[in-house]
Coordinates of C-alpha atoms and ligand atoms in Angstrom, one line a residue:
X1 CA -7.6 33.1 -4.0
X2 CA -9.2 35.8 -1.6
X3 CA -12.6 34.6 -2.3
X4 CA -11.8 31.0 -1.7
X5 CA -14.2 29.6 1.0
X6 CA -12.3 26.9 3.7
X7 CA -14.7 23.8 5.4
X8 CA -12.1 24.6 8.8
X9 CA -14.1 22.7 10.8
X10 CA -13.5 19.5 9.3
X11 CA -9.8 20.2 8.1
X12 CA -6.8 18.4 9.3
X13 CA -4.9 20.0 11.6
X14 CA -1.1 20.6 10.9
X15 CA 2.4 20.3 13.0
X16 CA 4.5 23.0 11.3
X17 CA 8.3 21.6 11.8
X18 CA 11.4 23.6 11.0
X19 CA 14.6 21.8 11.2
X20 CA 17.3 24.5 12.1
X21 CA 21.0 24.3 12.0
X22 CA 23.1 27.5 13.2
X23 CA 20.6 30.0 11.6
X24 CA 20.8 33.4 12.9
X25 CA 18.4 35.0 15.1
X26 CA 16.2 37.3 13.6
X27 CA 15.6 34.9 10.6
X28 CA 14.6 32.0 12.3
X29 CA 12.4 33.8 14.8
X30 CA 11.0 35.7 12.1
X31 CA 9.6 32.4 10.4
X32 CA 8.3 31.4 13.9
X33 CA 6.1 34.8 14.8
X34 CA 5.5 34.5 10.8
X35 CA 3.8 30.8 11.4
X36 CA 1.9 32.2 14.6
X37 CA 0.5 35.3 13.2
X38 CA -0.8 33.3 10.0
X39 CA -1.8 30.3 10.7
X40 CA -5.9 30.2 11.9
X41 CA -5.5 28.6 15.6
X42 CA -8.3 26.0 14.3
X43 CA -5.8 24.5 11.9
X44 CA -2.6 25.0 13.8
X45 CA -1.3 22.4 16.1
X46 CA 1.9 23.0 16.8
X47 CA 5.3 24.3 15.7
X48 CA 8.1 22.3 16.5
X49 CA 11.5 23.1 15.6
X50 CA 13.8 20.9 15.5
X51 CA 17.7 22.1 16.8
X52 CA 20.4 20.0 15.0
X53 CA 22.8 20.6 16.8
X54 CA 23.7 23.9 17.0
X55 CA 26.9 25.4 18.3
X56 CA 26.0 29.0 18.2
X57 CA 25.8 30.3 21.3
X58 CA 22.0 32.4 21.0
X59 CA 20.1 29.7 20.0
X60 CA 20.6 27.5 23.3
X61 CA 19.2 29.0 26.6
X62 CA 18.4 32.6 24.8
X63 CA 16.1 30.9 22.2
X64 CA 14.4 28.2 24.8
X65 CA 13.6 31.3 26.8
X66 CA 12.3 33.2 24.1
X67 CA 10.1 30.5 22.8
X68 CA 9.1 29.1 26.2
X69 CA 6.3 31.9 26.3
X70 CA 5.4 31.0 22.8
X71 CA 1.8 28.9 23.1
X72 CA 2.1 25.8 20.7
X73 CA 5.7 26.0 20.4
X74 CA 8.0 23.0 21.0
X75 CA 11.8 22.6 20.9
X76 CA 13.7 19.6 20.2
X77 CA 17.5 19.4 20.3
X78 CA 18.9 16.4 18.7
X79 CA 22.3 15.2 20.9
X80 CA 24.5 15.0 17.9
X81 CA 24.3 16.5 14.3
X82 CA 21.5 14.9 11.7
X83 CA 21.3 16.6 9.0
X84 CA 18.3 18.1 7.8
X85 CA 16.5 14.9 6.4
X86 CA 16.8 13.4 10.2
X87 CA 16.6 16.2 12.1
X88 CA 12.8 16.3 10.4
X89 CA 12.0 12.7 10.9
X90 CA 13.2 13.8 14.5
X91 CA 10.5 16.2 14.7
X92 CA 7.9 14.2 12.2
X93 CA 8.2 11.7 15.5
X94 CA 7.0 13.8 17.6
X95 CA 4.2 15.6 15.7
X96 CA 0.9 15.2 16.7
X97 CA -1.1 16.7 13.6
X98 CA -2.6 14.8 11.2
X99 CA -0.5 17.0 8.3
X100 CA 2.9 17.6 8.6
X101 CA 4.2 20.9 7.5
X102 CA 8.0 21.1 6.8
X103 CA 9.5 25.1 6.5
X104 CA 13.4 26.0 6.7
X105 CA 14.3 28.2 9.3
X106 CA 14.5 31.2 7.4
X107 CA 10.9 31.7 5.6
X108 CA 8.2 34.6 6.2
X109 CA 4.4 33.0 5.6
X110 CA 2.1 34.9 3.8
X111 CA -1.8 35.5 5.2
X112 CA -3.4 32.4 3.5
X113 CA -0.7 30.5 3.4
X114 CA -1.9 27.4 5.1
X115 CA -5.4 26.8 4.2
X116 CA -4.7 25.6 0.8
X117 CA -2.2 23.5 1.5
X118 CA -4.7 21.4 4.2
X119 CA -7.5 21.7 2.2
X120 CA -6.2 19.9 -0.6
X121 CA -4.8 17.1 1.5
X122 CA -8.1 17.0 2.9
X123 CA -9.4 16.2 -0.6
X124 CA -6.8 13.9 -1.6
X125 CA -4.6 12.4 0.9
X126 CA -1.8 11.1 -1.4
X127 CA -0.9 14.8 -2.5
X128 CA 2.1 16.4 -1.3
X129 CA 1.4 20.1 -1.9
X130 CA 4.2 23.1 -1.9
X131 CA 3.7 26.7 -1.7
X132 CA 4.9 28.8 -4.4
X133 CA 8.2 30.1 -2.9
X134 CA 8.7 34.1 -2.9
X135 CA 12.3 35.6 -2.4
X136 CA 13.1 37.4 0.5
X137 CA 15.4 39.8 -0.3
X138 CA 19.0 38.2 1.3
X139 CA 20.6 41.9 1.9
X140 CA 17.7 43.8 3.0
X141 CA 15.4 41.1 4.0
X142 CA 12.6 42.5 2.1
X143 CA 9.7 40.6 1.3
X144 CA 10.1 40.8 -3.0
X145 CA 7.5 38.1 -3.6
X146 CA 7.6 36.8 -6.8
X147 CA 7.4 38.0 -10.2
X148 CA 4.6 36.0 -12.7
X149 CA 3.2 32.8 -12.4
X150 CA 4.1 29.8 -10.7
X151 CA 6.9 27.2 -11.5
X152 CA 7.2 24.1 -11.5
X153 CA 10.0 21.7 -10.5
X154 CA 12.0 20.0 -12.8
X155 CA 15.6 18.4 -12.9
X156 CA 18.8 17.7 -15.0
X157 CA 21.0 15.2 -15.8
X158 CA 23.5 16.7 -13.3
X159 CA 20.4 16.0 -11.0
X160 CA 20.2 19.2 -10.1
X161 CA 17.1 21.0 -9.0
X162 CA 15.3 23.6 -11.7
X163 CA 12.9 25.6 -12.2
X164 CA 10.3 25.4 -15.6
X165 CA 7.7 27.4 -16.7
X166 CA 4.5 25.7 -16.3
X167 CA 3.5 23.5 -19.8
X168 CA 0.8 23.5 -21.9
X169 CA -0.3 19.9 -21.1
X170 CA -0.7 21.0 -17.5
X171 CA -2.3 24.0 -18.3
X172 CA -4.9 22.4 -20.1
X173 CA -5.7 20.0 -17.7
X174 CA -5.7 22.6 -14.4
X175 CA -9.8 23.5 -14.5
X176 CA -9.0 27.2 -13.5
X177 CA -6.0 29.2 -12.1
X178 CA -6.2 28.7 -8.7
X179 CA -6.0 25.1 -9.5
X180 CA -3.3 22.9 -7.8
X181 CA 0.2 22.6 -10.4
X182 CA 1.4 19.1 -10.7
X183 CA 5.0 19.6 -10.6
X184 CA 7.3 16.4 -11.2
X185 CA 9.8 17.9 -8.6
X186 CA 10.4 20.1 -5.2
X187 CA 12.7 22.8 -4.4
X188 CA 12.5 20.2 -1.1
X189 CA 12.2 22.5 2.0
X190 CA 8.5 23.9 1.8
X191 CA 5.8 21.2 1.6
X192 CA 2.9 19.7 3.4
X193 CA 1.8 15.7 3.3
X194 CA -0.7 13.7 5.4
X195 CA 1.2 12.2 8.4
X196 CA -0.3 8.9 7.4
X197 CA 0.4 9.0 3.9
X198 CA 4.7 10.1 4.4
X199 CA 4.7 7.1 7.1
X200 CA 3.1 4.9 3.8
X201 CA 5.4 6.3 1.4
X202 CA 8.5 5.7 3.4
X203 CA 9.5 9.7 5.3
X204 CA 12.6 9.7 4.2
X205 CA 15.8 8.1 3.1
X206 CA 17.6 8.3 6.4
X207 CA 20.7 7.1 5.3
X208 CA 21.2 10.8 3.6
X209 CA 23.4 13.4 5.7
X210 CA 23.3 17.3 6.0
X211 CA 21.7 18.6 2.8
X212 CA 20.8 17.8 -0.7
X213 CA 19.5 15.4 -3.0
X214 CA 16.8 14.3 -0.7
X215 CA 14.0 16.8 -2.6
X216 CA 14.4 14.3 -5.7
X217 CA 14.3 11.2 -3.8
X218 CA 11.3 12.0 -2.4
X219 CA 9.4 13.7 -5.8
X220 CA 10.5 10.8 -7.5
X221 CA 9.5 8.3 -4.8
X222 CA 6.0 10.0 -4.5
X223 CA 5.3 10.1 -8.2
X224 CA 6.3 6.4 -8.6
X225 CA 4.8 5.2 -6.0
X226 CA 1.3 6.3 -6.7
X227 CA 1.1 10.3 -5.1
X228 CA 1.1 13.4 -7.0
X229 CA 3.4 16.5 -6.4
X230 CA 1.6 19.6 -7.0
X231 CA 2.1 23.8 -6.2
X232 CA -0.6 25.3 -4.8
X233 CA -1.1 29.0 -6.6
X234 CA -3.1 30.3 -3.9
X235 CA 0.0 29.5 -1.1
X236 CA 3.1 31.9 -0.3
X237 CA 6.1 31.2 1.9
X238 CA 8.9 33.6 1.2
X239 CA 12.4 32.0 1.9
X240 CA 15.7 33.3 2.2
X241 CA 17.9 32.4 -0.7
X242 CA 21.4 33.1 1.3
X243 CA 24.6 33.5 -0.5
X244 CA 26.4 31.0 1.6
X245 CA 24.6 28.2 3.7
X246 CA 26.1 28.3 7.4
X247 CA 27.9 24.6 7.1
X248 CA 29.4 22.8 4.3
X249 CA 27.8 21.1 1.7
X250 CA 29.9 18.2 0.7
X251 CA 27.9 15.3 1.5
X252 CA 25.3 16.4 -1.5
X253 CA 27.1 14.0 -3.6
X254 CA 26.3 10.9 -1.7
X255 CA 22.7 11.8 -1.5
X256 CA 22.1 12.4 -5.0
X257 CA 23.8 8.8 -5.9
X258 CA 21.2 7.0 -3.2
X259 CA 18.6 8.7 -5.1
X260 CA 19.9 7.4 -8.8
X261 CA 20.7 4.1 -7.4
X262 CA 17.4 3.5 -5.7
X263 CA 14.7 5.0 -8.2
X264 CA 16.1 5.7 -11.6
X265 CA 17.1 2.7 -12.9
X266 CA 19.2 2.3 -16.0
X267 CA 18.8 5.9 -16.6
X268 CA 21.1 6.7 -13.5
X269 CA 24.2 6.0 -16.3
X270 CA 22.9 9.0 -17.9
X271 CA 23.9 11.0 -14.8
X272 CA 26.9 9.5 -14.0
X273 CA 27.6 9.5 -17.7
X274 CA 27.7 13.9 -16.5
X275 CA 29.3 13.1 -13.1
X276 CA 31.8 10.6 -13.6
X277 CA 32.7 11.7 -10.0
X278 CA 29.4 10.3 -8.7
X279 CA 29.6 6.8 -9.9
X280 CA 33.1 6.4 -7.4
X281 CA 31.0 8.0 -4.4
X282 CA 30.4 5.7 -1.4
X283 CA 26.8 6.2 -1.2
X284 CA 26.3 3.4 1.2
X285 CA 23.5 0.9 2.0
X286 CA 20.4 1.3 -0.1
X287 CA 19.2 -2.3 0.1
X288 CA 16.3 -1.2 2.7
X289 CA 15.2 1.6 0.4
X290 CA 15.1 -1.0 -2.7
X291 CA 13.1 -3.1 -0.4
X292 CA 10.8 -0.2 -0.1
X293 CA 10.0 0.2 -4.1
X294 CA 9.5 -3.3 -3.9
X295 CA 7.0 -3.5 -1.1
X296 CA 4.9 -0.2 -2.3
X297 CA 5.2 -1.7 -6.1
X298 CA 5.9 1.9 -7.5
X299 CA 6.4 2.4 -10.7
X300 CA 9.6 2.6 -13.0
X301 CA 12.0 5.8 -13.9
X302 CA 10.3 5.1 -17.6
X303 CA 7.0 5.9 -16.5
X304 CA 8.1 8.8 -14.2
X305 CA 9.8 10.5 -17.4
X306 CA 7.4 9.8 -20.1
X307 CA 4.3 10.5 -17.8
X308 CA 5.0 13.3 -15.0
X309 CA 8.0 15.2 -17.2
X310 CA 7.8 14.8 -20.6
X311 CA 9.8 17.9 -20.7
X312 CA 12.9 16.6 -20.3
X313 CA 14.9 15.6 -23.2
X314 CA 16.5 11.9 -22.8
X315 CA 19.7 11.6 -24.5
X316 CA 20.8 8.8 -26.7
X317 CA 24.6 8.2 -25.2
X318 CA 25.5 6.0 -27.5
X319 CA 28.6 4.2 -27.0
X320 CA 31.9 6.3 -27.9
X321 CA 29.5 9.4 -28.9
X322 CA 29.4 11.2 -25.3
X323 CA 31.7 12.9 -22.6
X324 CA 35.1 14.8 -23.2
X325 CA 35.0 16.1 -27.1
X326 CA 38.9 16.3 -27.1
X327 CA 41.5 17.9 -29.3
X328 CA 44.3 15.2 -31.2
X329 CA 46.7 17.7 -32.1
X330 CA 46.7 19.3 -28.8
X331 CA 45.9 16.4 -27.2
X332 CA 45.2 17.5 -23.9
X333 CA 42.6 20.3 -24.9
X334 CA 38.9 19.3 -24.8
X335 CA 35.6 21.6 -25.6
X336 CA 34.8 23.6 -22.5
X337 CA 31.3 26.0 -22.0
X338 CA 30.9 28.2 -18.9
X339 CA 27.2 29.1 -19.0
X340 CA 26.7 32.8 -18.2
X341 CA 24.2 31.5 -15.0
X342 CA 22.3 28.6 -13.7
X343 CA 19.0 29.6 -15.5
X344 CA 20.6 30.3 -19.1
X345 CA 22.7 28.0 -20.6
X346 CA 22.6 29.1 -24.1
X347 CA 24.9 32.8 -25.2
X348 CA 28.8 32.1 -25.1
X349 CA 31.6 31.0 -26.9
X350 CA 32.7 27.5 -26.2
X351 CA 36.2 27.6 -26.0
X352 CA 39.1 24.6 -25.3
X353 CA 40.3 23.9 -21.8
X354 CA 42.6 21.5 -20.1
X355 CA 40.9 17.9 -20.1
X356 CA 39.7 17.5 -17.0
X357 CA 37.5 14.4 -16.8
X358 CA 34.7 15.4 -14.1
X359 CA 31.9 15.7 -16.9
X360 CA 29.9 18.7 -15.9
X361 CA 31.4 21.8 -18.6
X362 CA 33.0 19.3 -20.8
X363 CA 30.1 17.4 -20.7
X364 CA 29.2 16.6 -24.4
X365 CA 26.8 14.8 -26.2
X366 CA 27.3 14.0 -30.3
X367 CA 23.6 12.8 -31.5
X368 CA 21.9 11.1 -34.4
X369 CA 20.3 14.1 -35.4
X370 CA 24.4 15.6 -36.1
X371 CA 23.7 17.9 -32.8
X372 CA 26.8 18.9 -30.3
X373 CA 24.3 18.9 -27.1
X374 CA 25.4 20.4 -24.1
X375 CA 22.9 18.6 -22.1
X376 CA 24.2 18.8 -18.4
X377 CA 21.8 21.0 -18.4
X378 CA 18.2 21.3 -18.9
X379 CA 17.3 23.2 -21.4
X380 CA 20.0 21.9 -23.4
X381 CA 22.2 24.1 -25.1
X382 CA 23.8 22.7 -29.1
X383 CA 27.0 23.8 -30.3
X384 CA 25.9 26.5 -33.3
X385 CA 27.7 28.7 -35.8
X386 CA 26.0 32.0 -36.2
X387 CA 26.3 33.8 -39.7
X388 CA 29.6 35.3 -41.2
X389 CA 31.2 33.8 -38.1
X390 CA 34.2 31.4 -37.3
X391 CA 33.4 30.9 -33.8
X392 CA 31.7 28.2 -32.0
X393 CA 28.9 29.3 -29.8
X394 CA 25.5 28.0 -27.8
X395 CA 22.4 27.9 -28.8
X396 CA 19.1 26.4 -27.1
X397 CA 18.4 23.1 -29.0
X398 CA 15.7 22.7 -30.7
X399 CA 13.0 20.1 -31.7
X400 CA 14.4 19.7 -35.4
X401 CA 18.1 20.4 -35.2
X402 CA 18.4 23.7 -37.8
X403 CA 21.3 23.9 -40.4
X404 CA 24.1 26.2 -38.3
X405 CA 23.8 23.4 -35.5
X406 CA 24.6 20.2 -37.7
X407 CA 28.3 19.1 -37.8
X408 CA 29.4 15.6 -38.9
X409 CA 31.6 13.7 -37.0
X410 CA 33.7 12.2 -39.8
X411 CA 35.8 8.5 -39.7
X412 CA 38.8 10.2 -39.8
X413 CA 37.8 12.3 -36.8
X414 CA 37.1 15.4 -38.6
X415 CA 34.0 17.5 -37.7
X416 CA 32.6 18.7 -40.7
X417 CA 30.0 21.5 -40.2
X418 CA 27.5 21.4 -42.7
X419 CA 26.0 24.7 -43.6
X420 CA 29.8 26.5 -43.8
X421 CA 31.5 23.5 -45.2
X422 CA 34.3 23.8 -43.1
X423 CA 36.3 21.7 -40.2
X424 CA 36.6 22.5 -36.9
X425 CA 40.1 23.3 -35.6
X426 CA 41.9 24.0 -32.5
X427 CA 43.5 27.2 -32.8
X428 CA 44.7 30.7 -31.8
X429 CA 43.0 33.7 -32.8
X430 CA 45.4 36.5 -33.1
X431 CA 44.4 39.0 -30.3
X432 CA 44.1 35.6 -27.9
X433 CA 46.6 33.5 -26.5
X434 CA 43.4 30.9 -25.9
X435 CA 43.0 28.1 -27.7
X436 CA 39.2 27.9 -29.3
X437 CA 37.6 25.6 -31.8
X438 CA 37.1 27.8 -34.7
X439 CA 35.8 26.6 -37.9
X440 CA 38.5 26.5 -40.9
X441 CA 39.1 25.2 -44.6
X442 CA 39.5 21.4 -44.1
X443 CA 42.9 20.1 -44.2
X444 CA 44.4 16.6 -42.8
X445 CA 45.6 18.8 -39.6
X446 CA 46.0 17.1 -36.6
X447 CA 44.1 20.3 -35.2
X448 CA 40.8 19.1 -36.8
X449 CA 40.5 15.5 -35.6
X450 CA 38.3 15.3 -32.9
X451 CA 37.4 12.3 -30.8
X452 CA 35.5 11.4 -27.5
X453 CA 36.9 10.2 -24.4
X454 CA 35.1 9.1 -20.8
X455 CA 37.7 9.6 -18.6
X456 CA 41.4 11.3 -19.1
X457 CA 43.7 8.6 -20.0
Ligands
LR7_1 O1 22.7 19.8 8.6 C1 21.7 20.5 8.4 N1 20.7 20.5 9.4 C2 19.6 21.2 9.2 O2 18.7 21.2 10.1 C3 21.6 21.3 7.3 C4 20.5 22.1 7.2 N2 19.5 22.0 8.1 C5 18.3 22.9 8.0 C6 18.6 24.3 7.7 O3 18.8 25.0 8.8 C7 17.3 24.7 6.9 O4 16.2 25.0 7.8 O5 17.6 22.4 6.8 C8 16.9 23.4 6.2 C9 17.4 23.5 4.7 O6 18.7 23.9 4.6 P1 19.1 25.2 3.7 O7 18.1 26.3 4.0 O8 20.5 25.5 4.0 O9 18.8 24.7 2.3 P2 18.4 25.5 0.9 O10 17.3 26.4 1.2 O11 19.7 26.1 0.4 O12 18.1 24.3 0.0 C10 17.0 23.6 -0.6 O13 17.4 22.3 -0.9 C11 17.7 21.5 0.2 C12 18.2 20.2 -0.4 O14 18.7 19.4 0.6 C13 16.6 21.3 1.1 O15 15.6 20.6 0.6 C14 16.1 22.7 1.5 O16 14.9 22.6 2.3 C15 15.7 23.5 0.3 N3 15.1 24.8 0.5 C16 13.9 25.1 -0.1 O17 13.3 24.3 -0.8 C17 13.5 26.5 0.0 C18 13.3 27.1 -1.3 C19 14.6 27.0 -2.1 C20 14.5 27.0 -3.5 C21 14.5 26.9 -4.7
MN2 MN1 16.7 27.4 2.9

C-alpha cells in the first residue's frame, strides 16, 4: 500500500459528510482534526457535518465556534430530527465534490486513507468503495486497528449485518492483495460513491428513520442495479464500536422491512418466516422505491444471491417444516438456542423454553437432507448429538449433513435420531429443574412427539 503511486492531479475531489446526532465532544471532533490532518488538501473539498438535531448543550454555539476557525469546514443543522439516512441526503445536497464521502461521527482516519478510495472511483465510477474498519478501543479510545485481513460484508436471514472471511472465488479473482474486495454488503457508515453515480442509483430510501437497515438497502440496490460494492485493503478508518448508541433504536424494524419489500422479492418470506414480528410492521410507502427498480431495470434477489453471495445458504421452508419445533406433551415448550455471541452460533445445549412465537431463538428449520438447522443465523448452526451423549447440542452445518446431525421427523411426530436410534423427549435431567430435549429409548410418550408451529395458537 505504501508504495502505491496516486495520479492527484486528475483525481476527483471529495466532500467528507458526517451526520452526527448527540455524539460527545472529543469523539466527534477527533474524527474532524482526523479528516483534516489526513486528507491531501488536493483531494479534499470540504467536510460537512451534518447536526440532526442535537439537544446536548456543547455541540450548539461551543462546536460552531470551534469549527468556525476550521478551513473547509461546514455545519448544517437540520430544524427537526432526520435520522441518519436524511440527515446525509441533507448534507449530500449541499456537497460540492464530485465523491461523496460518508464517516460517523466517531471514526479516527488513518494516513492514506482517502487516496484509494478516489482513485478507484476515478477508475470505475459505479463502485462504491469502503475502508476496512479498525476498532477504536470504546474504554480507552485506543486506536487497536484490526487483526488479519479484510472482511467482507455479508447478511442473514434475520437481515442482519455480518461479517465473513473473504472466499476463495474472490480471492482468485483479486490480481494481487492490494486489490479492491467485492463485498456483497456494508457495515453502512464508512463508504465513498461518485456524486453522480448515488444521484443515478437513487441516495437513499428516505422514507427510513433514525438507524438501521439502510446499509442493506443500499448494497443490495447497488449490486442489482448494475454497481459493485467492494473494500479497499489499502484504506483505514477506525470507528468507535460503543456499547450503547446515544438514542433508541426502535425504528430498525421498519427499515429492514422497506428493504425486503422493495428488493428481495419472494425471498423476503424467508425473513419474515425468522421475524414473524416484521411482517406486521407498518413499513409505510415503498411504491416510489419499486418505481425506482423499475426505472434503473436492476436485477432480481435471485441473481444478487446466486451471483454476488453464493455464500449464503438458502433454506428450503417448506410448508409445515419451519418455525417453532414445539413439545405435545408439554405443549407449551418449544426448542430454544442462545448462541454464546453474535459471531459463533455453534457450542451450546439447546434446551426447551416457553413458546414464544417471535422466530429469532426458536427459529427452526427441519430439511430434506434430515438436518435441524438453526439458520437465523449465518453460518448456520444443525442440531447434533455428540458421542456417548444424551444431550442435544449445535454444531456448524455442513455441506453433506454427517450422521450425529440426521434425525427423522416421523408421521406420528416422533423424532427419530439416526445414528443413536433413539427419540427425542422433553424431559428433566435430575440435577435440573429445566426441561431439555434429550434423546431417549422410543416409547408412544406424548414427550417425544414433536411438531411445527408458525405462530403460538
Ligand atoms: O438519528 C440519528 N441521526 C444521526 O445522524 C441516528 C444516528 N445518526 C448518526 C450517528 O451520530 C452516527 O454518526 O449516524 C451515524 C451512524 O450511527 P451509529 O454510529 O450510532 O451507528 P453504528 O455505528 O452503530 O451502526 C452501523 O449501522 C448503521 C445502520 O443504520 C449505520 O449504517 C452506521 O453508519 C453503521 N456504522 C458503521 O458502518 C461503522 C462501522 C460499524 C461496523 C461494523
Ligand atoms: Mn458508528
Amino acid at each position: 500500500c505504501r508504495e502505491k503511486k496516486y495520479d492527484y492531479a486528475n483525481m476527483p475531489k471529495t466532500s467528507v459528510i458526517i451526520a452526527f446526532y448527540n455524539e460527545a465532544w472529543s469523539t466527534l471532533l477527533r474524527t474532524v482534526y482526523s479528516v483534516l490532518e489526513t486528507s491531501p488538501d488536493i483531494l479534499l473539498e470540504e467536510v460537512i457535518l451534518v447536526d440532526d438535531y442535537s439537544d446536548r448543550e456543547h455541540l450548539k454555539e461551543r462546536l460552531a465556534n470551534e469549527l468556525s476557525g476550521l478551513p473547509k469546514v461546514r455545519l448544517i443543522r437540520a430544524n427537526k430530527r432526520e435520522g441518519l439516512v436524511r440527515a446525509r441526503l441533507l448534507g449530500a445536497s449541499a456537497a460540492r465534490g464530485n465523491v461523496l464521502t460518508f464517516l460517523d461521527c466517531h471514526c479516527e482516519c488513518h494516513e492514506g486513507w482517502l487516496e484509494p478510495l478516489l482513485q478507484r472511483i476515478h477508475e470505475e465510477e459505479s463502485a462504491v468503495v469502503c475502508p476496512v474498519i479498525d476498532v477504536i478501543d470504546w474504554n480507552t479510545f485506543e486506536y487497536l486497528g484490526n487483526s488479519g485481513e479484510p472482511q467482507i460484508g455479508g447478511f442473514d436471514w434475520r437481515l442482519v449485518f455480518t461479517w465473513h472471511t473473504v472466499p476463495e472465488r474472490e480471492r482468485q479473482r483479486m490480481k494481487s492483495p492490494i486489490d479492491v474486495i467485492r463485498s456483497p454488503t456494508m457495515a453502512g457508515g464508512l463508504f465513498a460513491v461518485s456524486k453522480k453515480y448515488f444521484e443515478y442509483l437513487g441516495s437513499y430510501d428516505t422514507g427510513m428513520e433514525v438507524w438501521g437497515g439502510e446499509n442493506l438497502e443500499f448494497s443490495f440496490r447497488i449490486w442489482q442495479c448494475g454497481g459493485s460494492l467492494e473494500t479497499h485493503p489499502c484504506s483505514h478508518v477506525g470507528h468507535v464500536f460503543p456499547k450503547q448508541a446515544p438514542y433508541s433504536r426502535n425504528k430498525a424494524l421498519a427499515n429492514s422491512v422497506r428493504a425486503a419489500e422493495v428488493w428481495m422479492d419472494d425471498y423476503k418470506e424467508l425473513y419474515y418466516h425468522r421475524n414473524p414480528r416484521a411482517r406486521l410492521e407498518p413499513f409505510g410507502d415503498v411504491t416510489e422505491r419499486r418505481q425506482l427498480r423499475e426505472k434503473l431495470q436492476c436485477k432480481d434477489f435471485k441473481w444478487f444471491l446466486e451471483t454476488v453471495f453464493p455464500e449464503l445458504h438458502v433454506p428450503e421452508d417448506r410448508p409445515g417444516f419451519f418455525g417453532m419445533l414445539q413439545n405435545k406433551g408439554l405443549k407449551k415448550y418449544c426448542f430454544d438456542y442462545n448462541p454464546p455471541d453474535e459471531n459463533q452460533v455453534a457450542g451450546r445445549q439447546v434446551i426447551l423454553y416457553l413458546c414464544h412465537g417471535l422466530g429469532q431463538n426458536q427459529f427452526f428449520e427441519y430439511t430434506s437432507q434430515y438436518e435441524i438447522r438453526y439458520n437465523t443465523h449465518h453460518p448456520e448452526a444443525c442440531v447434533a448429538v455428540e458421542e456417548d451423549s444424551d444431550i442435544l447440542v449445535m454444531h456448524l452445518c455442513k455441506e453433506v449433513a454427517p450422521e450425529n446431525q440426521k434425525f427423522i421427523l416421523q408421521e406420528d411426530g416422533s423424532l427419530f435420531h439416526k445414528q443413536s436410534k433413539k427419540c427425542v423427549q422433553a424431559a428433566k435431567k435430575e440435577s435440573s429443574d429445566n426441561y431439555e430435549p434429550l434423546l431417549r429409548d422410543c416409547t408412544n410418550s406424548d414427550y417425544q412427539r414433536w411438531f411445527f408451529q408458525e405462530h403460538v395458537s
